[in-house]
Coordinates of C-alpha atoms and ligand atoms in Angstrom, one line a residue:
M910 CA -28.9 16.9 -9.4
A911 CA -26.6 14.7 -11.4
T912 CA -25.4 16.2 -14.7
S913 CA -25.2 14.6 -18.1
P914 CA -21.7 14.4 -19.6
N915 CA -21.5 17.2 -22.2
A916 CA -19.0 19.5 -23.6
T917 CA -19.2 23.2 -22.6
A918 CA -18.2 26.1 -24.9
T919 CA -14.7 26.0 -23.6
S920 CA -14.3 22.3 -24.5
E921 CA -14.6 21.3 -20.9
I922 CA -16.4 18.0 -20.5
E923 CA -18.8 18.1 -17.6
L924 CA -19.1 15.2 -15.2
D925 CA -20.3 14.9 -11.6
A926 CA -17.1 13.1 -10.5
V927 CA -13.6 12.3 -11.7
V928 CA -11.9 9.3 -10.1
V929 CA -8.2 8.9 -10.5
G930 CA -6.8 5.4 -10.3
A931 CA -8.3 2.0 -11.3
G932 CA -7.0 -0.2 -8.5
F933 CA -9.0 -1.6 -5.5
G934 CA -9.9 2.0 -4.5
G935 CA -10.8 3.6 -7.9
I936 CA -12.8 0.6 -9.1
Y937 CA -15.0 0.6 -6.0
A938 CA -15.4 4.4 -6.0
L939 CA -16.6 4.3 -9.6
K940 CA -19.0 1.5 -8.9
K941 CA -20.6 3.2 -5.8
L942 CA -20.9 6.7 -7.3
R943 CA -22.2 5.5 -10.7
D944 CA -24.5 2.7 -9.8
E945 CA -25.7 3.6 -6.3
H946 CA -25.8 7.4 -6.6
G947 CA -26.5 7.7 -10.3
L948 CA -23.7 10.1 -10.9
H949 CA -21.8 10.7 -14.2
V950 CA -18.4 9.5 -13.3
L951 CA -15.3 8.6 -15.2
A952 CA -12.2 6.9 -13.8
F953 CA -8.8 7.5 -15.2
D954 CA -5.6 5.5 -15.0
K955 CA -2.3 6.0 -16.7
A956 CA -1.9 2.2 -16.7
G957 CA -2.7 0.1 -19.7
G958 CA -5.2 -2.0 -17.7
V959 CA -7.1 -2.0 -14.5
G960 CA -5.7 -3.4 -11.2
G961 CA -3.4 -0.6 -9.9
T962 CA -0.7 -2.2 -7.8
W963 CA -1.5 -5.6 -9.4
Y964 CA -1.2 -4.2 -13.0
W965 CA 2.2 -2.7 -12.3
N966 CA 3.9 -5.2 -10.0
R967 CA 4.5 -8.2 -12.3
Y968 CA 7.9 -9.0 -11.1
P969 CA 8.7 -12.7 -10.4
G970 CA 7.5 -13.7 -7.0
A971 CA 4.9 -10.9 -6.6
L972 CA 2.4 -12.1 -4.1
S973 CA 0.1 -10.6 -1.5
D974 CA 1.1 -11.1 2.1
S975 CA -2.5 -10.7 3.2
E976 CA -4.4 -14.0 3.0
S977 CA -6.4 -14.4 -0.2
H978 CA -9.8 -14.7 1.4
V979 CA -9.4 -11.2 2.9
Y980 CA -7.4 -9.7 0.2
C981 CA -10.5 -8.9 -1.9
Y982 CA -13.7 -7.0 -1.7
S983 CA -16.5 -7.9 0.7
W984 CA -19.1 -5.8 -1.2
D985 CA -19.6 -8.3 -3.9
K986 CA -20.7 -11.3 -1.8
A987 CA -21.9 -13.3 -4.9
L988 CA -18.5 -13.0 -6.5
Y989 CA -16.8 -14.0 -3.3
Q990 CA -18.9 -17.1 -3.0
E991 CA -18.1 -18.0 -6.6
W992 CA -14.4 -17.2 -6.5
E993 CA -12.1 -20.2 -6.4
F994 CA -9.4 -19.1 -3.9
K995 CA -6.6 -21.4 -5.0
T996 CA -3.8 -20.6 -2.6
K997 CA -3.6 -19.2 0.9
Y998 CA -1.7 -16.1 -0.4
V999 CA -2.6 -14.8 -3.7
P1000 CA -0.1 -14.2 -6.5
Q1001 CA -0.1 -11.0 -8.6
A1002 CA -1.8 -12.6 -11.7
E1003 CA -4.7 -13.9 -9.5
V1004 CA -5.3 -10.5 -7.9
L1005 CA -5.3 -8.9 -11.3
S1006 CA -7.7 -11.5 -12.7
Y1007 CA -10.0 -10.9 -9.7
L1008 CA -10.1 -7.2 -10.2
Q1009 CA -10.6 -7.6 -14.0
S1010 CA -13.6 -9.9 -13.2
V1011 CA -15.1 -7.3 -10.9
V1012 CA -14.8 -4.7 -13.7
E1013 CA -16.3 -7.0 -16.2
R1014 CA -19.1 -8.2 -14.0
H1015 CA -20.2 -4.7 -13.2
D1016 CA -19.7 -3.3 -16.7
L1017 CA -17.3 -0.7 -15.4
M1018 CA -14.8 -0.6 -18.3
K1019 CA -17.0 1.7 -20.3
D1020 CA -16.4 4.4 -17.7
I1021 CA -12.7 3.8 -17.3
R1022 CA -10.1 5.7 -19.4
L1023 CA -6.9 3.8 -19.5
E1024 CA -3.5 5.0 -20.6
T1025 CA -4.7 8.5 -19.5
G1026 CA -2.7 10.3 -16.8
I1027 CA -4.2 13.2 -14.9
T1028 CA -1.7 16.0 -15.1
S1029 CA -3.5 18.6 -13.2
A1030 CA -6.6 19.2 -11.0
V1031 CA -7.4 22.7 -10.0
F1032 CA -10.3 23.9 -7.9
D1033 CA -12.2 26.7 -9.5
D1034 CA -13.3 28.9 -6.6
A1035 CA -15.9 30.8 -8.6
R1036 CA -17.6 27.7 -10.1
R1037 CA -16.9 25.6 -7.0
K1038 CA -15.8 22.7 -9.3
W1039 CA -12.6 20.9 -10.2
V1040 CA -11.0 21.5 -13.5
V1041 CA -9.1 18.2 -14.3
T1042 CA -6.7 17.9 -17.2
T1043 CA -5.4 14.7 -18.8
D1044 CA -2.1 14.1 -20.6
A1045 CA -4.2 13.6 -23.8
G1046 CA -5.1 17.3 -23.5
E1047 CA -8.7 16.9 -22.4
T1048 CA -10.3 19.0 -19.7
Y1049 CA -13.1 17.8 -17.4
L1050 CA -15.2 19.9 -15.1
A1051 CA -16.5 18.0 -12.1
K1052 CA -18.0 18.8 -8.7
Y1053 CA -16.2 15.9 -7.0
F1054 CA -12.5 14.8 -7.4
I1055 CA -11.8 11.4 -6.0
T1056 CA -8.1 10.4 -5.6
A1057 CA -7.4 6.7 -5.5
L1058 CA -3.8 7.2 -6.5
G1059 CA -2.3 4.4 -4.5
L1060 CA -0.1 4.6 -1.4
L1061 CA 2.6 2.4 -2.8
A1062 CA 2.5 3.4 -6.4
A1063 CA 5.0 6.3 -7.0
T1064 CA 8.2 4.4 -7.8
N1065 CA 11.5 5.3 -6.1
I1066 CA 14.7 5.0 -8.0
P1067 CA 17.5 6.3 -5.9
E1068 CA 20.0 8.7 -7.5
I1069 CA 23.2 6.7 -7.5
P1070 CA 26.1 8.3 -9.4
G1071 CA 26.7 6.7 -12.8
L1072 CA 23.3 5.0 -13.2
A1073 CA 22.8 6.4 -16.7
S1074 CA 26.1 4.9 -17.8
F1075 CA 25.1 1.3 -17.0
E1076 CA 25.0 -0.6 -20.3
G1077 CA 23.1 -3.6 -19.1
E1078 CA 19.3 -3.9 -18.5
V1079 CA 17.8 -1.8 -15.7
Y1080 CA 14.4 -2.3 -14.2
H1081 CA 12.3 -1.2 -11.2
T1082 CA 10.2 -4.1 -9.9
S1083 CA 7.0 -2.2 -10.2
R1084 CA 7.5 -1.5 -13.9
W1085 CA 8.4 -5.1 -14.7
Q1086 CA 8.2 -6.6 -18.2
P1087 CA 7.1 -10.3 -17.6
E1088 CA 8.9 -11.5 -20.7
T1089 CA 12.3 -10.5 -19.3
S1090 CA 14.7 -13.4 -19.4
F1091 CA 17.3 -14.2 -16.8
E1092 CA 19.0 -17.0 -18.5
G1093 CA 22.8 -16.9 -18.4
K1094 CA 22.7 -13.4 -16.8
R1095 CA 24.5 -11.9 -13.8
V1096 CA 21.7 -10.0 -12.0
G1097 CA 22.1 -7.5 -9.3
V1098 CA 19.2 -6.4 -7.1
I1099 CA 19.2 -3.3 -4.8
G1100 CA 16.7 -3.5 -2.0
T1101 CA 15.6 -6.2 0.5
G1102 CA 12.1 -5.0 1.5
S1103 CA 9.0 -7.0 0.9
T1104 CA 9.5 -6.8 -2.9
G1105 CA 13.2 -7.5 -2.8
V1106 CA 12.7 -10.6 -0.6
Q1107 CA 10.0 -12.0 -3.0
F1108 CA 12.0 -11.1 -6.1
I1109 CA 15.3 -12.6 -4.8
T1110 CA 13.7 -15.8 -3.7
A1111 CA 12.0 -16.3 -7.0
V1112 CA 14.8 -15.4 -9.4
A1113 CA 17.8 -17.0 -7.7
P1114 CA 17.3 -20.4 -9.3
Q1115 CA 16.9 -18.8 -12.7
V1116 CA 20.0 -16.6 -13.0
R1117 CA 23.6 -17.3 -13.7
H1118 CA 24.5 -15.2 -10.6
L1119 CA 22.6 -13.0 -8.2
T1120 CA 24.2 -10.2 -6.3
V1121 CA 22.0 -8.9 -3.5
F1122 CA 22.8 -5.4 -2.4
Q1123 CA 21.3 -5.1 1.1
R1124 CA 21.3 -1.8 2.9
S1125 CA 19.3 -2.9 5.9
P1126 CA 18.9 -6.6 7.0
Q1127 CA 15.3 -7.6 7.5
Y1128 CA 13.3 -9.7 9.9
S1129 CA 11.4 -12.1 7.8
V1130 CA 9.4 -15.2 8.7
P1131 CA 8.0 -18.0 6.4
I1132 CA 4.8 -17.1 4.6
G1133 CA 3.4 -20.6 4.9
N1134 CA 1.7 -20.5 1.5
G1135 CA 0.0 -23.5 0.0
P1136 CA -3.1 -24.7 -1.8
I1137 CA -6.6 -24.1 -0.3
S1138 CA -8.3 -27.5 -0.1
K1139 CA -11.9 -28.1 -1.3
E1140 CA -13.0 -28.2 2.3
E1141 CA -11.3 -25.0 3.2
L1142 CA -12.8 -23.3 0.2
A1143 CA -16.2 -24.5 1.1
D1144 CA -15.7 -23.0 4.6
I1145 CA -14.5 -19.7 3.2
H1146 CA -17.6 -19.5 1.0
R1147 CA -20.0 -20.5 3.8
D1148 CA -18.4 -18.3 6.5
F1149 CA -18.5 -15.1 4.4
D1150 CA -20.5 -13.1 7.0
A1151 CA -18.4 -14.3 10.0
I1152 CA -15.1 -13.7 8.2
W1153 CA -16.0 -10.1 7.3
D1154 CA -17.6 -9.3 10.7
Q1155 CA -14.3 -10.4 12.3
V1156 CA -12.2 -8.4 9.8
R1157 CA -14.2 -5.2 10.3
G1158 CA -14.2 -5.6 14.1
S1159 CA -10.4 -6.1 14.3
A1160 CA -7.5 -3.8 14.4
L1161 CA -5.4 -5.1 11.5
A1162 CA -8.1 -6.5 9.3
F1163 CA -5.9 -9.5 8.4
G1164 CA -8.5 -12.1 9.2
F1165 CA -7.0 -13.5 12.4
E1166 CA -7.7 -12.8 16.1
E1167 CA -5.0 -10.5 17.4
S1168 CA -3.4 -11.9 20.6
D1169 CA -4.4 -10.6 24.0
I1170 CA -1.5 -12.1 25.9
G1171 CA 1.8 -10.4 26.8
T1172 CA 5.2 -11.9 25.8
F1173 CA 6.3 -12.2 29.4
S1174 CA 3.0 -13.5 30.7
V1175 CA 4.1 -17.0 29.7
S1176 CA 7.1 -19.2 30.5
D1177 CA 10.2 -19.2 28.3
E1178 CA 9.3 -22.6 27.0
E1179 CA 5.8 -21.6 26.3
R1180 CA 7.0 -18.5 24.5
K1181 CA 9.3 -20.5 22.3
A1182 CA 6.5 -22.9 21.6
I1183 CA 4.2 -20.1 20.5
F1184 CA 6.9 -18.6 18.2
D1185 CA 7.6 -22.1 16.8
R1186 CA 3.9 -22.6 16.0
A1187 CA 3.8 -19.1 14.3
W1188 CA 7.0 -19.9 12.3
K1189 CA 5.4 -23.1 11.1
K1190 CA 2.1 -21.6 10.3
G1191 CA 3.6 -18.6 8.5
G1192 CA 2.6 -15.0 8.0
G1193 CA 4.5 -11.8 8.9
F1194 CA 1.5 -10.1 10.5
R1195 CA 0.5 -13.3 12.3
F1196 CA 4.1 -13.6 13.7
M1197 CA 4.0 -10.0 15.0
F1198 CA 0.4 -9.8 16.2
E1199 CA -1.2 -13.2 16.6
T1200 CA 1.6 -14.5 19.0
F1201 CA 1.6 -11.7 21.6
N1202 CA 0.0 -8.4 22.1
D1203 CA 3.1 -6.3 22.8
I1204 CA 5.8 -7.1 20.2
A1205 CA 5.0 -3.8 18.4
T1206 CA 4.8 -1.8 21.6
N1207 CA 7.3 -3.1 24.2
E1208 CA 11.0 -3.1 23.5
A1209 CA 11.7 -6.2 25.6
A1210 CA 8.9 -8.1 23.9
N1211 CA 10.2 -6.9 20.6
K1212 CA 13.7 -8.2 21.5
A1213 CA 12.2 -11.6 22.2
A1214 CA 10.8 -11.8 18.7
Q1215 CA 14.1 -10.4 17.2
D1216 CA 16.2 -13.0 19.1
Y1217 CA 13.9 -15.8 17.9
I1218 CA 14.3 -14.7 14.2
R1219 CA 18.0 -14.1 14.6
G1220 CA 18.3 -17.7 15.9
K1221 CA 16.4 -19.0 12.9
I1222 CA 18.8 -17.1 10.6
D1223 CA 21.8 -18.8 12.3
E1224 CA 20.1 -22.2 11.9
I1225 CA 19.3 -21.7 8.2
V1226 CA 22.3 -19.9 6.8
K1227 CA 25.4 -22.1 6.5
D1228 CA 28.1 -19.4 6.0
P1229 CA 28.5 -17.6 9.4
E1230 CA 29.7 -14.4 7.7
T1231 CA 26.6 -14.3 5.5
A1232 CA 24.4 -15.1 8.5
R1233 CA 26.0 -12.2 10.4
K1234 CA 25.2 -9.8 7.6
L1235 CA 21.7 -11.0 7.3
K1236 CA 20.9 -10.6 11.0
P1237 CA 19.2 -7.3 11.8
K1238 CA 20.4 -5.6 15.0
D1239 CA 17.6 -3.0 15.4
L1240 CA 14.0 -3.1 16.3
H1241 CA 11.5 -5.5 14.5
A1242 CA 9.2 -2.5 13.7
K1243 CA 8.9 -2.1 10.0
R1244 CA 6.0 -3.5 8.1
P1245 CA 6.4 -7.2 8.9
L1246 CA 7.8 -9.4 6.1
C1247 CA 7.3 -13.0 5.2
D1248 CA 8.9 -15.1 2.5
S1249 CA 9.0 -18.4 0.6
G1250 CA 12.5 -19.4 1.6
Y1251 CA 14.5 -16.1 1.6
Y1252 CA 17.3 -16.9 4.0
E1253 CA 17.8 -20.4 2.4
I1254 CA 18.5 -18.6 -0.9
F1255 CA 21.9 -17.4 0.6
N1256 CA 23.1 -21.1 0.8
R1257 CA 23.1 -21.2 -3.0
D1258 CA 26.5 -21.0 -4.8
N1259 CA 25.1 -18.5 -7.3
V1260 CA 24.0 -16.0 -4.7
T1261 CA 26.2 -13.3 -3.1
L1262 CA 25.2 -10.9 -0.4
V1263 CA 26.8 -7.5 -0.3
H1264 CA 26.0 -5.5 2.7
V1265 CA 25.8 -1.9 1.5
G1266 CA 24.7 -0.3 4.8
S1267 CA 26.8 2.7 6.0
E1268 CA 28.6 0.5 8.5
E1269 CA 29.9 -1.9 5.9
T1270 CA 30.5 -1.3 2.1
P1271 CA 28.0 1.2 0.7
I1272 CA 27.4 1.6 -3.0
E1273 CA 29.7 4.3 -4.4
R1274 CA 28.8 4.4 -8.0
I1275 CA 27.4 2.5 -11.0
T1276 CA 29.7 2.0 -14.0
S1277 CA 28.9 0.8 -17.5
T1278 CA 29.4 -2.8 -16.3
G1279 CA 28.3 -3.0 -12.7
V1280 CA 28.1 -1.6 -9.2
V1281 CA 31.2 -0.4 -7.3
T1282 CA 31.1 -0.5 -3.5
S1283 CA 33.2 1.5 -1.0
D1284 CA 35.8 -1.3 -0.7
G1285 CA 36.7 -0.7 -4.4
V1286 CA 35.1 -4.0 -5.6
E1287 CA 33.2 -3.8 -8.9
H1288 CA 30.3 -6.2 -8.9
E1289 CA 29.9 -7.0 -12.7
L1290 CA 26.3 -7.3 -13.9
D1291 CA 24.2 -7.8 -17.0
M1292 CA 21.0 -6.6 -15.3
L1293 CA 20.4 -4.3 -12.4
V1294 CA 17.0 -4.4 -10.6
F1295 CA 15.8 -1.7 -8.3
A1296 CA 13.5 -3.2 -5.6
T1297 CA 13.8 0.2 -3.9
G1298 CA 10.2 0.8 -3.1
F1299 CA 8.0 3.8 -3.4
D1300 CA 7.6 7.5 -2.5
A1301 CA 4.8 6.2 -0.3
V1302 CA 1.4 7.7 0.5
D1303 CA 1.7 11.2 -0.9
G1304 CA 4.1 10.4 -3.8
N1305 CA 1.5 10.5 -6.6
Y1306 CA -0.2 13.7 -5.2
K1307 CA 3.1 15.6 -5.7
R1308 CA 3.5 14.2 -9.2
M1309 CA 0.6 16.1 -10.6
E1310 CA -0.3 19.8 -10.4
L1311 CA -2.9 19.7 -7.6
R1312 CA -4.4 23.0 -6.5
G1313 CA -7.1 23.7 -4.0
R1314 CA -8.7 27.0 -2.9
N1315 CA -7.0 30.2 -4.1
G1316 CA -4.6 28.2 -6.3
M1317 CA -3.0 26.6 -3.2
L1318 CA -0.6 23.8 -4.3
I1319 CA -0.8 20.5 -2.4
Q1320 CA 3.0 20.8 -1.8
D1321 CA 2.4 24.0 0.1
H1322 CA -0.5 22.7 2.1
W1323 CA 1.6 19.6 3.0
K1324 CA 5.0 21.4 3.4
T1325 CA 5.5 19.9 6.9
G1326 CA 4.3 16.5 5.7
P1327 CA 1.0 15.1 4.2
T1328 CA -2.0 15.4 6.5
S1329 CA -5.7 14.8 6.4
Y1330 CA -8.9 14.7 8.4
M1331 CA -9.9 11.1 8.8
A1332 CA -7.7 10.1 5.8
V1333 CA -10.4 11.1 3.3
A1334 CA -10.1 14.8 3.0
T1335 CA -7.8 17.7 3.6
A1336 CA -8.4 21.4 4.3
N1337 CA -8.4 23.9 1.4
F1338 CA -9.2 21.1 -1.1
P1339 CA -13.0 21.1 -1.1
N1340 CA -14.8 18.1 -2.5
M1341 CA -11.5 16.3 -3.0
F1342 CA -12.0 12.9 -1.4
M1343 CA -8.9 10.7 -0.9
V1344 CA -8.9 6.9 -0.9
L1345 CA -5.9 5.8 1.3
G1346 CA -4.9 9.3 1.9
P1347 CA -2.4 10.2 4.6
N1348 CA -3.2 9.3 8.2
G1349 CA -5.4 6.3 7.2
P1350 CA -5.5 2.9 8.8
F1351 CA -2.4 0.7 8.9
T1352 CA -4.1 -2.6 8.0
N1353 CA -4.7 -5.2 5.4
L1354 CA -5.8 -2.6 2.9
P1355 CA -9.0 -3.7 1.0
P1356 CA -11.2 -3.5 4.1
S1357 CA -9.9 0.0 4.8
I1358 CA -10.4 1.0 1.2
E1359 CA -14.0 -0.2 1.5
A1360 CA -14.6 1.8 4.7
E1361 CA -13.3 4.9 3.1
V1362 CA -15.1 4.5 -0.3
E1363 CA -18.4 3.8 1.5
W1364 CA -18.0 6.9 3.7
I1365 CA -17.1 9.0 0.7
A1366 CA -20.0 7.8 -1.4
D1367 CA -22.5 8.2 1.5
T1368 CA -21.2 11.7 2.1
I1369 CA -21.5 12.6 -1.6
G1370 CA -25.0 11.2 -1.5
Y1371 CA -25.8 13.5 1.4
M1372 CA -24.4 16.5 -0.4
E1373 CA -26.5 15.7 -3.5
D1374 CA -29.7 15.2 -1.5
N1375 CA -29.2 18.4 0.5
A1376 CA -27.9 20.8 -2.1
I1377 CA -24.5 21.1 -0.5
A1378 CA -22.0 22.7 -2.9
T1379 CA -18.8 22.0 -1.0
L1380 CA -17.5 20.1 1.9
E1381 CA -14.0 20.4 3.4
P1382 CA -12.3 19.8 6.7
Q1383 CA -11.8 22.6 9.3
P1384 CA -8.1 23.1 9.7
Q1385 CA -8.3 22.5 13.4
A1386 CA -10.1 19.2 12.9
E1387 CA -7.3 18.1 10.6
E1388 CA -4.7 19.2 13.2
A1389 CA -6.5 17.2 15.9
W1390 CA -6.7 14.1 13.7
V1391 CA -3.0 14.3 12.9
Q1392 CA -2.3 14.7 16.6
T1393 CA -4.4 11.6 17.3
C1394 CA -2.4 9.6 14.7
E1395 CA 0.8 10.9 16.3
D1396 CA -0.2 10.0 19.8
I1397 CA -1.2 6.5 18.8
A1398 CA 1.9 5.9 16.7
N1399 CA 4.1 7.1 19.6
Q1400 CA 2.6 4.3 21.8
T1401 CA 4.2 1.8 19.3
L1402 CA 7.8 1.1 18.3
F1403 CA 7.1 1.8 14.6
P1404 CA 8.3 5.4 14.7
K1405 CA 11.7 4.2 16.0
A1406 CA 12.5 2.2 12.8
E1407 CA 13.4 3.8 9.6
S1408 CA 11.0 2.8 6.9
W1409 CA 8.5 4.0 4.3
I1410 CA 5.7 3.9 6.9
F1411 CA 7.2 7.2 8.3
G1412 CA 8.7 8.5 5.0
A1413 CA 12.2 7.6 6.1
N1414 CA 13.1 5.7 2.8
I1415 CA 13.3 8.8 0.6
P1416 CA 16.2 11.2 1.1
G1417 CA 14.8 14.6 2.0
K1418 CA 11.3 13.4 2.6
K1419 CA 9.6 14.6 5.8
N1420 CA 9.9 11.9 8.4
T1421 CA 6.5 12.1 10.0
I1422 CA 3.2 10.3 10.8
Y1423 CA 1.6 8.8 7.6
F1424 CA -0.8 6.3 9.3
Y1425 CA -3.5 5.9 11.8
M1426 CA -2.5 3.0 14.0
G1427 CA -5.6 2.8 16.0
G1428 CA -7.0 -0.1 13.9
L1429 CA -9.8 -0.6 11.5
A1430 CA -12.6 -1.1 14.0
A1431 CA -11.8 2.2 15.8
Y1432 CA -11.4 4.0 12.5
R1433 CA -14.8 2.8 11.1
E1434 CA -16.4 3.9 14.4
A1435 CA -14.7 7.4 14.2
L1436 CA -16.0 7.8 10.6
K1437 CA -19.5 6.9 11.7
Q1438 CA -19.4 9.3 14.6
V1439 CA -18.3 12.2 12.3
T1440 CA -21.4 11.6 10.1
Q1441 CA -23.7 11.1 13.1
D1442 CA -22.5 14.4 14.6
G1443 CA -23.5 16.3 11.4
F1444 CA -20.2 16.0 9.7
R1445 CA -18.3 17.2 12.7
G1446 CA -15.0 18.9 11.7
F1447 CA -16.2 19.7 8.2
I1448 CA -17.3 23.0 6.7
L1449 CA -20.3 22.6 4.4
E1450 CA -21.4 25.3 2.0
K1451 CA -24.9 25.3 0.5
T1452 CA -25.4 25.4 -3.3
S1453 CA -27.7 28.4 -3.3
E1454 CA -25.6 30.7 -1.3
N1455 CA -22.0 31.2 -0.3
Q1456 CA -22.9 30.5 3.3
P1457 CA -22.1 27.6 5.5
A1458 CA -24.9 25.0 5.5
Ligands
LIG229 P1 -3.2 1.2 -6.5 O1 -3.6 -0.2 -6.6 O2 -1.8 1.6 -6.2 O3 -3.8 2.0 -7.7 C1 -3.5 3.4 -7.9 C2 -3.6 3.7 -9.4 O4 -3.6 5.1 -9.6 C3 -2.4 3.1 -10.2 O5 -2.8 2.2 -11.2 C4 -1.8 4.4 -10.9 O6 -1.4 4.1 -12.2 C5 -2.9 5.4 -10.8 N1 -2.5 6.8 -10.8 C6 -1.8 7.4 -9.9 N2 -1.6 8.7 -10.2 C7 -2.2 8.8 -11.4 C8 -2.4 10.0 -12.3 N3 -1.9 11.2 -12.0 N4 -3.1 9.8 -13.4 C9 -3.7 8.6 -13.7 N5 -3.5 7.5 -12.9 C10 -2.8 7.6 -11.8 N6 -1.6 -4.4 0.7 C11 -2.2 -5.2 1.5 O7 -3.1 -4.9 2.2 N7 -1.8 -6.6 1.5 C12 -0.8 -7.0 0.7 O8 -0.5 -8.2 0.7 C13 -0.2 -6.1 -0.2 N8 0.8 -6.5 -1.0 C14 1.4 -5.5 -1.8 C15 2.5 -5.9 -2.6 C16 3.1 -5.0 -3.5 C17 4.2 -5.4 -4.4 C18 2.7 -3.6 -3.4 C19 3.4 -2.6 -4.3 C20 1.7 -3.2 -2.6 C21 1.0 -4.2 -1.8 N9 0.0 -3.8 -1.0 C22 -0.6 -4.7 -0.2 C23 -0.6 -2.4 -1.0 C24 -1.5 -2.2 -2.2 O9 -1.1 -1.1 -2.9 C25 -3.0 -2.1 -1.7 O10 -3.4 -3.3 -1.1 C26 -4.0 -1.8 -2.9 O11 -3.7 -2.6 -4.0 C27 -4.1 -0.3 -3.2 O12 -5.1 -0.1 -4.1 P2 -5.4 1.4 -4.6 O13 -6.5 1.4 -5.5 O14 -5.6 2.3 -3.4 O15 -4.0 1.9 -5.3
LIG230 P1 10.6 -1.0 0.8 O1 10.0 -1.8 1.9 O2 10.6 0.5 0.9 O3 12.0 -1.6 0.5 C1 12.9 -0.9 -0.3 C2 14.3 -1.5 -0.2 O4 15.2 -0.8 -1.0 C3 14.9 -1.5 1.3 O5 15.6 -2.6 1.5 C4 15.7 -0.2 1.2 O6 16.7 -0.2 2.2 C5 16.3 -0.4 -0.2 N1 16.9 0.9 -0.7 C6 16.2 2.0 -0.9 N2 17.0 3.0 -1.4 C7 18.3 2.4 -1.4 C8 19.5 2.8 -1.8 N3 19.7 4.1 -2.2 N4 20.6 2.0 -1.7 C9 20.4 0.7 -1.3 N5 19.2 0.3 -0.9 C10 18.2 1.1 -1.0 O7 9.8 -1.3 -0.6 P2 9.1 -2.6 -1.1 O8 8.7 -2.4 -2.5 O9 10.0 -3.8 -0.8 O10 7.9 -2.8 -0.2 C11 7.0 -1.7 0.0 C12 5.7 -2.2 0.4 O11 5.0 -2.8 -0.7 C13 5.7 -3.4 1.4 O12 5.7 -3.1 2.7 C14 4.4 -4.2 1.0 O13 3.3 -3.6 1.6 C15 4.4 -4.0 -0.5 P3 16.5 0.4 3.6 O14 15.6 -0.6 4.3 O15 15.7 1.7 3.4 O16 17.8 0.6 4.2

């Protein structure tokens, strides 16, 4: 039975469920558990507003690289059919306003506690409940602990000697203050991932001088953003069912049909024409997956895509030395990027590219006035911006005290890298349900978030209806799922490129498998099968006894 929120003698406030995070994941989890299952739930976020990623990432140029009509929820059809999608790709402020509208429409704010960080969550073995503590000193007791902590939310600022001595302004893009002015300033940006590419392109025209510190050159293609016409909007609203059926039945959930033809199944001319069309149309995932079916799996096909993009860099960038530095030599096997005129930016007089990869002039130290590279040059700056990404996937799990059965710390359970069973649960942490936990689908994320939240809510519903006290994965089921993820990833080229997808961006972080690359359709089917097989791979304990159900 659901409980009423009340304070116990020990000042623990009793709830049925605690949700951490108020982004796409936490908002939906709160809605489902509260309104469909009648549970007493509170959601917490350390942010000053809802929106998660889109609350924090207010840097100039911040934009989704999923198309707007699939970078939203499908569970609120009425809102979808009212929503005025303005542009093909959706800027930060629009995603934020969309998520705020969802919260308002469903009266969720009254059950969200903002500016409240969860500092610890400890499973109490005797009571079979989670004891959750906030940074305001409150303690909550809840049967279910839902973590929607974000997979790109724990900021990464590299330890560069001398950083503390810098006397100018310092920012990380995901902690941006929108009122920051660039006027008359010499700005340096470290990082040329998706964020860096967006930031650099947006601010170059606003600054006195921009110095781009690039450690690894990137393959990027045009995004192809633009307004959505009235007719297109009407189609989107009308085709709701077909759009979402296609998304759920696809691998990447990006709203386009993934190609089923091989790179070398066509003539050289035809291949070029297909790449030309993709370049013109725009979209990083479209370029990699809508053109041919083997760019991410076959080295020769991958090289064809690389060569095409390198050719474009040569065409666009006027200075041959800058073009040389911008051209990647390795595989095109990081999360694909797209941009609004990135390579063109390097033709501007006020932009300098400094290649800080180990083979060129790495950053040696930061001084009070700038960044010194290994050639002894000091790049003088008024502002230094870190676009250096995130401690992805498990970063926020390690930033709180998280203990499962017998006081086991998550860091100990995950000492060889973060793992899960089906991305939603991990052994030794009963009734802890993860949204976008490790080994989850590598897709446009809202549809995967929906699949996970729906499975979690249905499972909690089953537990409530059947007097189940705890549910947790069998360790061997978790090992098998991780093995599945590894086997699938190894059929692709992604593990061969160093990026956050495999934990390679953080010094000392375990380089391992963080994603399920089998696609959303297969993942949804696997979740369904687990339930149909009586929660195969899970241990269920009855409320009345300490025996497996
Ligand atoms: P988040 O939105 O990250 O929310 C997690 C929340 O948890 C945060 O607000 C955080 O403050 C809170 N939190 C964490 N720990 C605690 C704690 N201990 N106590 C209290 N609160 C806590 N994905 C796509 O599919 N397509 C895109 O185009 C795309 N673009 C992106 C662009 C940027 C710049 C970034 C950073 C990410 C992008 N992503 C994109 C990924 C994006 O994170 C997801 O699509 C989605 O927003 C994740 O939602 P979430 O609710 O799981 O997590
Ligand atoms: P990314 O993709 O992890 O990019 C971070 C960038 O920062 C990347 O270019 C890194 O170079 C660079 N970096 C990191 N540490 C350093 C140091 N110490 N010195 C120099 N350069 C450094 O993060 P983003 O925020 O851009 O994007 C993450 C995801 O969010 C993205 O995929 C979208 O889904 C949204 P590297 O390539 O590691 O050599």
